[in-house]
mmCIF file of C-alpha atoms in Angstrom:
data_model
loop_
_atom_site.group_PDB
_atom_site.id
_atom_site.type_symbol
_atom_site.label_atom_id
_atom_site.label_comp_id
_atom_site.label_asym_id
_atom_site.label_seq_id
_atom_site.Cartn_x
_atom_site.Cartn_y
_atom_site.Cartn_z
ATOM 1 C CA UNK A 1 37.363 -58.324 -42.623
ATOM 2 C CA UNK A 2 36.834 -59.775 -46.071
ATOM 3 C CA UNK A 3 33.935 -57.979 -48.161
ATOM 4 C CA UNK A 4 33.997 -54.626 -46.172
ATOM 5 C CA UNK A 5 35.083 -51.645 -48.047
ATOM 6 C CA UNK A 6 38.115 -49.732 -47.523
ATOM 7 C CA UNK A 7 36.295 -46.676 -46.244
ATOM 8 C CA UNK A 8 34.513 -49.127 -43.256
ATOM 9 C CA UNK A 9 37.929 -50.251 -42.023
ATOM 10 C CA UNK A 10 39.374 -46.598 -41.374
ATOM 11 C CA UNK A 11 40.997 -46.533 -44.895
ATOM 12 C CA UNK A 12 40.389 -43.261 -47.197
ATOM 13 C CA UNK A 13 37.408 -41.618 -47.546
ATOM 14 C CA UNK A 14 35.825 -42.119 -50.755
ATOM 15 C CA UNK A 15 32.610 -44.473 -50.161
ATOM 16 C CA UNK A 16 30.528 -42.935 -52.544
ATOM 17 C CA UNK A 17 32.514 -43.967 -55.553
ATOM 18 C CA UNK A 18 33.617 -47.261 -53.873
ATOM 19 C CA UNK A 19 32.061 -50.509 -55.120
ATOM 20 C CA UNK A 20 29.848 -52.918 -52.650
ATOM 21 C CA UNK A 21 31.564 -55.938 -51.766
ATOM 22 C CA UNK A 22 29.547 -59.028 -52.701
ATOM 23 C CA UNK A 23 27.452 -59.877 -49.656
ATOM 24 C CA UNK A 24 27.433 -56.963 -47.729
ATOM 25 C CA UNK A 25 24.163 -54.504 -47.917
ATOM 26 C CA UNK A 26 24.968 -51.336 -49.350
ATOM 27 C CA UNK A 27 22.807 -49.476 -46.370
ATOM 28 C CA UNK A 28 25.466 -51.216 -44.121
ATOM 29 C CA UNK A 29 28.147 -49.981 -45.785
ATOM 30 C CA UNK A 30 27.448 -46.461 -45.970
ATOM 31 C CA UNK A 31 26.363 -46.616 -42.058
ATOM 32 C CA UNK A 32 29.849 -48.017 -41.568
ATOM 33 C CA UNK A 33 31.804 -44.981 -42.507
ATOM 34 C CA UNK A 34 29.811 -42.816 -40.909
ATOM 35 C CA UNK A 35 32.183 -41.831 -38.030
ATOM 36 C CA UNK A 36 30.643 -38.550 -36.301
ATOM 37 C CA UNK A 37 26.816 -40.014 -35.807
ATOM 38 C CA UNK A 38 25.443 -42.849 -33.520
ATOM 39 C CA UNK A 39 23.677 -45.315 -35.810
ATOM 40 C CA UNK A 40 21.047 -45.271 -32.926
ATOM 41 C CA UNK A 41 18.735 -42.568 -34.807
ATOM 42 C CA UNK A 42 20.767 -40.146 -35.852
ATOM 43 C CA UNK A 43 21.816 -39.341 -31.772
ATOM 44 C CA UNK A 44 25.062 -37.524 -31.757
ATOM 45 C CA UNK A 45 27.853 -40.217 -31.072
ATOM 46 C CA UNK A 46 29.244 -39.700 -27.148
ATOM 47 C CA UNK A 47 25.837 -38.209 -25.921
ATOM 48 C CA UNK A 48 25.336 -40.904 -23.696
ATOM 49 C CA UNK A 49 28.700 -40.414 -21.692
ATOM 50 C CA UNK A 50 31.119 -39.599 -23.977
ATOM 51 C CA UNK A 51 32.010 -43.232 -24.305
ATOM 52 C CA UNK A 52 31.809 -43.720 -28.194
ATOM 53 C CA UNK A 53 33.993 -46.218 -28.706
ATOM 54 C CA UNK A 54 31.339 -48.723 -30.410
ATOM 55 C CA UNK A 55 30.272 -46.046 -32.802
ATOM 56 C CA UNK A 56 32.903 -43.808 -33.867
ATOM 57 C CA UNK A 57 34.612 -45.680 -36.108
ATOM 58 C CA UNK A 58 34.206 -48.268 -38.233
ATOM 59 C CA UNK A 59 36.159 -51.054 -36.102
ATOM 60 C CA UNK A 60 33.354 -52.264 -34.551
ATOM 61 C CA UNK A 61 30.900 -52.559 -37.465
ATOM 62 C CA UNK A 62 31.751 -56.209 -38.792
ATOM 63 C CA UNK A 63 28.240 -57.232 -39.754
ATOM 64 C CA UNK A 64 24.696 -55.823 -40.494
ATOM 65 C CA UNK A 65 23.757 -55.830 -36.924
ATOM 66 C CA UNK A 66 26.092 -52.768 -36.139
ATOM 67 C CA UNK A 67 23.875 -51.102 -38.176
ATOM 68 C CA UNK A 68 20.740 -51.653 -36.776
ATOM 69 C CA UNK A 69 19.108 -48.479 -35.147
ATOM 70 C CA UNK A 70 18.779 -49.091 -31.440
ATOM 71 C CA UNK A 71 15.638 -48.979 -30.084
ATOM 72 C CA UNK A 72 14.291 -46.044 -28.022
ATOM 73 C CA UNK A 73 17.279 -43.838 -29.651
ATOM 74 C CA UNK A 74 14.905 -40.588 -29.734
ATOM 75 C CA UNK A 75 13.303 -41.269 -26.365
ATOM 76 C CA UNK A 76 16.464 -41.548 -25.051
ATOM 77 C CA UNK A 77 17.537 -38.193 -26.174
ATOM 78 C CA UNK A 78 14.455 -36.736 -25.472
ATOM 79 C CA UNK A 79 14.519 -37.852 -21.910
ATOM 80 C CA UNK A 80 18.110 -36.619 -21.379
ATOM 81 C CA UNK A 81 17.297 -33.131 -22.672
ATOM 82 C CA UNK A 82 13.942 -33.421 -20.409
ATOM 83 C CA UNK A 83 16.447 -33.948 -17.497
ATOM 84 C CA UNK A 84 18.238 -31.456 -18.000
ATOM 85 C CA UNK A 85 15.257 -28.626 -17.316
ATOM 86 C CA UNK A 86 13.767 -30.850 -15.028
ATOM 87 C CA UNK A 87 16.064 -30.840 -12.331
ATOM 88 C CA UNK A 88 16.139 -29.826 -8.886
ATOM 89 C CA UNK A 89 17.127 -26.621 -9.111
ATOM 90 C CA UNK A 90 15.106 -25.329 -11.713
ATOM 91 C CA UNK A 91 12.253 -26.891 -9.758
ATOM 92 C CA UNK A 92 12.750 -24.889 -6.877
ATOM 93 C CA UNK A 93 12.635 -21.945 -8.581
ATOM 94 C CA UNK A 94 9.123 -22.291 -10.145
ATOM 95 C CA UNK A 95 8.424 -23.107 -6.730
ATOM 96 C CA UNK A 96 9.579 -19.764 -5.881
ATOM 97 C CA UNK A 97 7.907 -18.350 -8.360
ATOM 98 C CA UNK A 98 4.321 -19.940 -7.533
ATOM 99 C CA UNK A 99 5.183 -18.951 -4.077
ATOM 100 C CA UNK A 100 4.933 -14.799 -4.824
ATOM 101 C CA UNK A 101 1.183 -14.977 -5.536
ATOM 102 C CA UNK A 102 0.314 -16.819 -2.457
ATOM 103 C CA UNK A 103 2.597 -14.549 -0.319
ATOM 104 C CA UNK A 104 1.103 -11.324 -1.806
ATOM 105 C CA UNK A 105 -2.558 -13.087 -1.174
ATOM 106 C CA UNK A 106 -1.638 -13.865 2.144
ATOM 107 C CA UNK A 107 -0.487 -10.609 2.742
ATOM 108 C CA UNK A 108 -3.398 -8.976 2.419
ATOM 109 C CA UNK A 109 -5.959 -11.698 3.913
ATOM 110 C CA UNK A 110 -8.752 -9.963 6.168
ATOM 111 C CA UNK A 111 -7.000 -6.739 5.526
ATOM 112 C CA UNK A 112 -3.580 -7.319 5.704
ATOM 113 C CA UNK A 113 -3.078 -7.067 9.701
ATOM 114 C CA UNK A 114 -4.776 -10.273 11.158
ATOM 115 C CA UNK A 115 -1.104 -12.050 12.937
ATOM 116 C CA UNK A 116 -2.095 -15.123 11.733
ATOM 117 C CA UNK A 117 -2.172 -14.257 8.065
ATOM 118 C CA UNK A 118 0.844 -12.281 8.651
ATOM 119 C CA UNK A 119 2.606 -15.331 10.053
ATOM 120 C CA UNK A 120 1.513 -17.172 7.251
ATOM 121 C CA UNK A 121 2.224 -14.666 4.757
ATOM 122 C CA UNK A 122 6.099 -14.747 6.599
ATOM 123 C CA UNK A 123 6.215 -18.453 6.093
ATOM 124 C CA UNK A 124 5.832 -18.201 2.393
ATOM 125 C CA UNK A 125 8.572 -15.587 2.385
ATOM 126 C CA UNK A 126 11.304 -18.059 4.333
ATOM 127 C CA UNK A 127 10.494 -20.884 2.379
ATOM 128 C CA UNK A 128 10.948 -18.547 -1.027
ATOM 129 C CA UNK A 129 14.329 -16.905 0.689
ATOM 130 C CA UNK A 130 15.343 -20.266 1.374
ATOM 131 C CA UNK A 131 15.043 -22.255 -1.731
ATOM 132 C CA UNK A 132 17.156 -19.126 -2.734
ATOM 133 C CA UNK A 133 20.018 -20.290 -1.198
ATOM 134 C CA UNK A 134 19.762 -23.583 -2.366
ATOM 135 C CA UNK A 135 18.884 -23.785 -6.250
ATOM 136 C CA UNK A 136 21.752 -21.767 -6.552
ATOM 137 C CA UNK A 137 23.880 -23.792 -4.407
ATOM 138 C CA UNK A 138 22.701 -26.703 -5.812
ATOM 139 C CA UNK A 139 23.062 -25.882 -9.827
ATOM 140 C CA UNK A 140 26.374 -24.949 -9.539
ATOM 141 C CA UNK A 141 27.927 -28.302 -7.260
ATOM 142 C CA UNK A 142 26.170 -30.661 -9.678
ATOM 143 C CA UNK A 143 26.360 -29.091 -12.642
ATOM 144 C CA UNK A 144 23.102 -28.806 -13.483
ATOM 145 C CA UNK A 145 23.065 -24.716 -15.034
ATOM 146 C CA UNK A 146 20.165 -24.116 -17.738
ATOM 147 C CA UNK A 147 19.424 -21.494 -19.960
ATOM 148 C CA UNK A 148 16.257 -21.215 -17.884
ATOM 149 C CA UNK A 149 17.669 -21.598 -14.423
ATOM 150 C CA UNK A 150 19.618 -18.405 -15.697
ATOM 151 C CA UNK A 151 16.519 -16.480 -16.609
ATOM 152 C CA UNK A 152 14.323 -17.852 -14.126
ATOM 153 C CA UNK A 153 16.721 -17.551 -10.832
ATOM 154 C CA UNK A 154 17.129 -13.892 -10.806
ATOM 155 C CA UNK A 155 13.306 -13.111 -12.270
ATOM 156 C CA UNK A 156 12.254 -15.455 -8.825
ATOM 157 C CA UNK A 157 14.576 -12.871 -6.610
ATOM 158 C CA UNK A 158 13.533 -9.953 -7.405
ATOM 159 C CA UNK A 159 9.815 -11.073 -8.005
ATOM 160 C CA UNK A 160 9.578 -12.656 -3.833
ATOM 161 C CA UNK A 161 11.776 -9.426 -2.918
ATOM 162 C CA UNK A 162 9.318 -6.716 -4.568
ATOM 163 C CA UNK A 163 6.641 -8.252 -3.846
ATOM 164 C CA UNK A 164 6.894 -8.660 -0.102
ATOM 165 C CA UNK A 165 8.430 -4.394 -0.270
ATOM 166 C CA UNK A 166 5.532 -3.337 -2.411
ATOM 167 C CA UNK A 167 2.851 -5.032 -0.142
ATOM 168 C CA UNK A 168 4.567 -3.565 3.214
ATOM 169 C CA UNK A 169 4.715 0.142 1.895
ATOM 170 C CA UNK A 170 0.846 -0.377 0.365
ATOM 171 C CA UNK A 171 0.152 -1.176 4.043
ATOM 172 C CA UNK A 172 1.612 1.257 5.411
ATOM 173 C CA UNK A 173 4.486 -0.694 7.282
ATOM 174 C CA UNK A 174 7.134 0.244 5.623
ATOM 175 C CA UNK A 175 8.041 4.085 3.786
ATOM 176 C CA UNK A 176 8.214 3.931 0.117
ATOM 177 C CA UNK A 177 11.415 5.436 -0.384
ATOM 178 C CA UNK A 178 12.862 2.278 1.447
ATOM 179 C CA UNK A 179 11.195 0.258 -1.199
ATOM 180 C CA UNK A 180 11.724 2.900 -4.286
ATOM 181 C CA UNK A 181 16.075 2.646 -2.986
ATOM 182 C CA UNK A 182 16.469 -1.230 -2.343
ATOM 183 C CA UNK A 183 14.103 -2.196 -5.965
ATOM 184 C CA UNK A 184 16.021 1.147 -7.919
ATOM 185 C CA UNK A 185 19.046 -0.743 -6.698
ATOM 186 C CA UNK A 186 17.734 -4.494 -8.079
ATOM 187 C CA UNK A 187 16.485 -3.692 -11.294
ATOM 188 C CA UNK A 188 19.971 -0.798 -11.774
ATOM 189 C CA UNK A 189 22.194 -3.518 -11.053
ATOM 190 C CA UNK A 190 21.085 -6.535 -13.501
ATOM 191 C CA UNK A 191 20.441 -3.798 -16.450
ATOM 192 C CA UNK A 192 24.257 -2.990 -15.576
ATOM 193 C CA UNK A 193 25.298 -6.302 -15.901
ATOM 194 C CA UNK A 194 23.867 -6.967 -18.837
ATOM 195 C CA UNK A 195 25.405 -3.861 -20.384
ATOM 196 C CA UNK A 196 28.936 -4.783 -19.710
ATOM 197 C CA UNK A 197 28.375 -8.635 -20.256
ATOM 198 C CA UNK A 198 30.162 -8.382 -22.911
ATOM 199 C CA UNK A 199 33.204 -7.333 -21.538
ATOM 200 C CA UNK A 200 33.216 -10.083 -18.894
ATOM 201 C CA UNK A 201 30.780 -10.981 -15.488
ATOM 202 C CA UNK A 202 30.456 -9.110 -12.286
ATOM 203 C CA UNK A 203 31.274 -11.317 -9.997
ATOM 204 C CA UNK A 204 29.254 -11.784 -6.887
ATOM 205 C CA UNK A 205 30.435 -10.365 -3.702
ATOM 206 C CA UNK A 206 30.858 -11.027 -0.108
ATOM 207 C CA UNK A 207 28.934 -7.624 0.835
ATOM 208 C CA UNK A 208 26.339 -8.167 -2.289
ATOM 209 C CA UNK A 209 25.821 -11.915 0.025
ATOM 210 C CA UNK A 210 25.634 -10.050 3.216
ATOM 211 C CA UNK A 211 23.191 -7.345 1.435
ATOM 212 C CA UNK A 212 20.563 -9.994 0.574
ATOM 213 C CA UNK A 213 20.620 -11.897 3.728
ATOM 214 C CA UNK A 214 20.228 -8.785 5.581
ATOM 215 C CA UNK A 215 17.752 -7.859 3.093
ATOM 216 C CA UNK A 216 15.337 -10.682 3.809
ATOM 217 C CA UNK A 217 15.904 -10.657 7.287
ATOM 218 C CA UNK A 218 14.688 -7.001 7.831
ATOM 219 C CA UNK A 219 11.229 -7.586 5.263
ATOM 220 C CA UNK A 220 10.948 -11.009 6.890
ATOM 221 C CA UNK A 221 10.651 -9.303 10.596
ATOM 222 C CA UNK A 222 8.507 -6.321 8.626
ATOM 223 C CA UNK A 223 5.890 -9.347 7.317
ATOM 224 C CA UNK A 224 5.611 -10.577 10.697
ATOM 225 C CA UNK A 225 3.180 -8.670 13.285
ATOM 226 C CA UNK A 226 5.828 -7.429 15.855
ATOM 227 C CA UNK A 227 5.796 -5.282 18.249
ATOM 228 C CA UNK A 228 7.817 -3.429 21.134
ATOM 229 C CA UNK A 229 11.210 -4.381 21.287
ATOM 230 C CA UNK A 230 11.248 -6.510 18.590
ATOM 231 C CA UNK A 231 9.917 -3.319 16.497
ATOM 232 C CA UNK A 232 12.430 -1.167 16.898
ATOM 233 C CA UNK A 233 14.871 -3.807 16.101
ATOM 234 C CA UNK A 234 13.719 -4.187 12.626
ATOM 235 C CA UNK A 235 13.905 -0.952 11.912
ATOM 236 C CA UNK A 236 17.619 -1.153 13.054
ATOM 237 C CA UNK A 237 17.994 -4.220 10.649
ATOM 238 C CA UNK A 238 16.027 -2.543 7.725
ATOM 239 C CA UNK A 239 18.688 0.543 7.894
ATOM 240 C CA UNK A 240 21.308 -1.779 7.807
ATOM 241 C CA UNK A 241 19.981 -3.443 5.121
ATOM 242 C CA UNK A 242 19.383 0.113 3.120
ATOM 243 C CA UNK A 243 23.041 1.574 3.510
ATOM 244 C CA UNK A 244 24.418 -2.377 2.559
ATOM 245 C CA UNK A 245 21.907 -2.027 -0.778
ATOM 246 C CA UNK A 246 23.596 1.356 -1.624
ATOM 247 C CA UNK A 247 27.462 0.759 -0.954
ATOM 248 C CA UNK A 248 26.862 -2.406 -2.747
ATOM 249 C CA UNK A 249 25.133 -0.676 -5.554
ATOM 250 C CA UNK A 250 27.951 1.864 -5.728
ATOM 251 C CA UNK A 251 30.844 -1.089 -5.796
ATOM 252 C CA UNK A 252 29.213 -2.858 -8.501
ATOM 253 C CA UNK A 253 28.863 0.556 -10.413
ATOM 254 C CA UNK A 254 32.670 0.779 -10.197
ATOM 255 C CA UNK A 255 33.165 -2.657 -11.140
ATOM 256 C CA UNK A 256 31.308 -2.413 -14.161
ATOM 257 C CA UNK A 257 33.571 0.849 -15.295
ATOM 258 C CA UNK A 258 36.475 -0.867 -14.676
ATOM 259 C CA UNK A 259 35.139 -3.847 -15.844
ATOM 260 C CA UNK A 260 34.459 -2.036 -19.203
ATOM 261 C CA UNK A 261 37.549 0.164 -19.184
ATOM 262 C CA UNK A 262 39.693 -2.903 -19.334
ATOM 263 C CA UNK A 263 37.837 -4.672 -21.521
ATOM 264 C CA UNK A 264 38.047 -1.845 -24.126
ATOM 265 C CA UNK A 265 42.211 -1.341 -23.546
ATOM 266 C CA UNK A 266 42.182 -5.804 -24.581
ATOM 267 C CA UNK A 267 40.153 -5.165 -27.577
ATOM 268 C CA UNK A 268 42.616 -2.160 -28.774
ATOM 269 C CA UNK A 269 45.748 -3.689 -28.153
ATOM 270 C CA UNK A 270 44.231 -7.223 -29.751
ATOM 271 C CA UNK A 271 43.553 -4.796 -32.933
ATOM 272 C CA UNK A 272 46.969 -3.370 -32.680
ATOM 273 C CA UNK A 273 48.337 -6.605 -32.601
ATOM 274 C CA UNK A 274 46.314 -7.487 -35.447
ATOM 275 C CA UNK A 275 47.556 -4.999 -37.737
ATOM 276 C CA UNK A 276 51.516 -5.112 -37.289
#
């Protein structure tokens, strides 16, 4: 490539000092040995895909055009960061959360025991259990995990959860020590995660999975208007779902000491190591 500097070509760095070869812009040869940044407006080379084989080094810029910022470069960034709260996940959780003032609304429509309302007020609740399941399900096969998915998910949960508990015991359907030991239980368990986070994640279990779904089935049957049979079954469901809330409450409390514990012995034998 006669006329390109050194620096362009993958020789030494040094373009500052390096003299402009007759013919060649000097803009176009200080884009040229830029190797970490996309000439396309200052994007991040490989942000597109990872492919950055135009852009990362200086093999491919033979003339001014390689220079030349391509348009929509910021759009295109901005679009790809848009995405990446926009997606379908994150979307059904503000649906969830839009969902929790309409239940609670519903819930107490003509005073809070018309059957229609109630089976309203139930519908609300599945779809909010449901797209539960699948945000969840969804973020993590597709890869599509925010910051706000992470804040929003478990704000949604417990938000559908107490509200739906706290509207049954204001009615009078349901005792409020049921509601005071399954919400002590939420709110205990995600301040104790975030205490030990630092020492490493709680890991979902298979009885904290059985806990919830027996969780919303119990308040789900509560919401609705039942009656004979069908009553006494929830109630049934609704202690199963209590004793699941505190074993499960008691496991993770042990997982977080040991959790801790261990996490404490690593740090004093990587000082130990340290020093010697």
């Amino acid at each position: 490539m006669t006329g390109v500097p050194a620096s362009a070509a993958g020789g030494p760095s040094g373009a500052k000092g390096a003299p402009s070869a007759p013919g060649v812009p000097g803009a176009a040869g200080s884009a040229a040995s830029v190797g970490s940044v996309d000439v396309s407006e200052g994007v991040p080379a490989g942000a597109s895909g990872g492919d950055s084989a135009g852009t990362s080094g200086g093999a491919s810029v033979g003339s001014s055009e390689g220079a030349r910022p391509v348009r929509g470069g910021k759009l295109g960034a901005a679009a790809v960061n848009q995405a990446s709260l926009w997606n379908i996940a994150n979307i059904l959780t503000m649906v969830r959360l839009v969902l929790v003032p309409g239940f609670v609304m519903l819930m107490f429509m003509d005073g809070g025991y018309d059957p229609v309302w109630r089976a309203w007020a139930w519908a609300a609740f599945a779809v909010a259990m449901i797209t539960d399941v699948f945000d969840g399900h969804l973020a993590r096969t597709y890869d599509l995990v925010t910051d706000f998915g992470k804040i929003a998910d478990p704000i949604a949960d417990k938000a559908i959860m107490g509200a739906a508990l706290i509207c049954l015991s204001y009615l009078g359907d349901l005792p409020w020590w049921v509601t005071g030991v399954i919400l002590g239980r939420e709110l205990g368990i995600t301040l104790l995660r975030f205490l030990v986070i630092r020492y490493g994640v709680i890991p979902a279990s298979r009885g904290g999975k059985l806990k919830t779904l027996t969780q919303g089935t119990a308040v789900g049957m509560y919401v609705l208007a039942l009656t004979g049979p069908l009553a006494t079954l929830r109630f049934w469901v609704m202690a199963a779902a209590v004793i699941l809330t505190v074993v499960t409450g008691l496991d993770y409390i042990r997982q977080a000491i040991v959790l801790r514990r261990r996490g404490i012995a690593e740090r004093e034998a990587a000082s130990e190591g340290a020093e010697r």
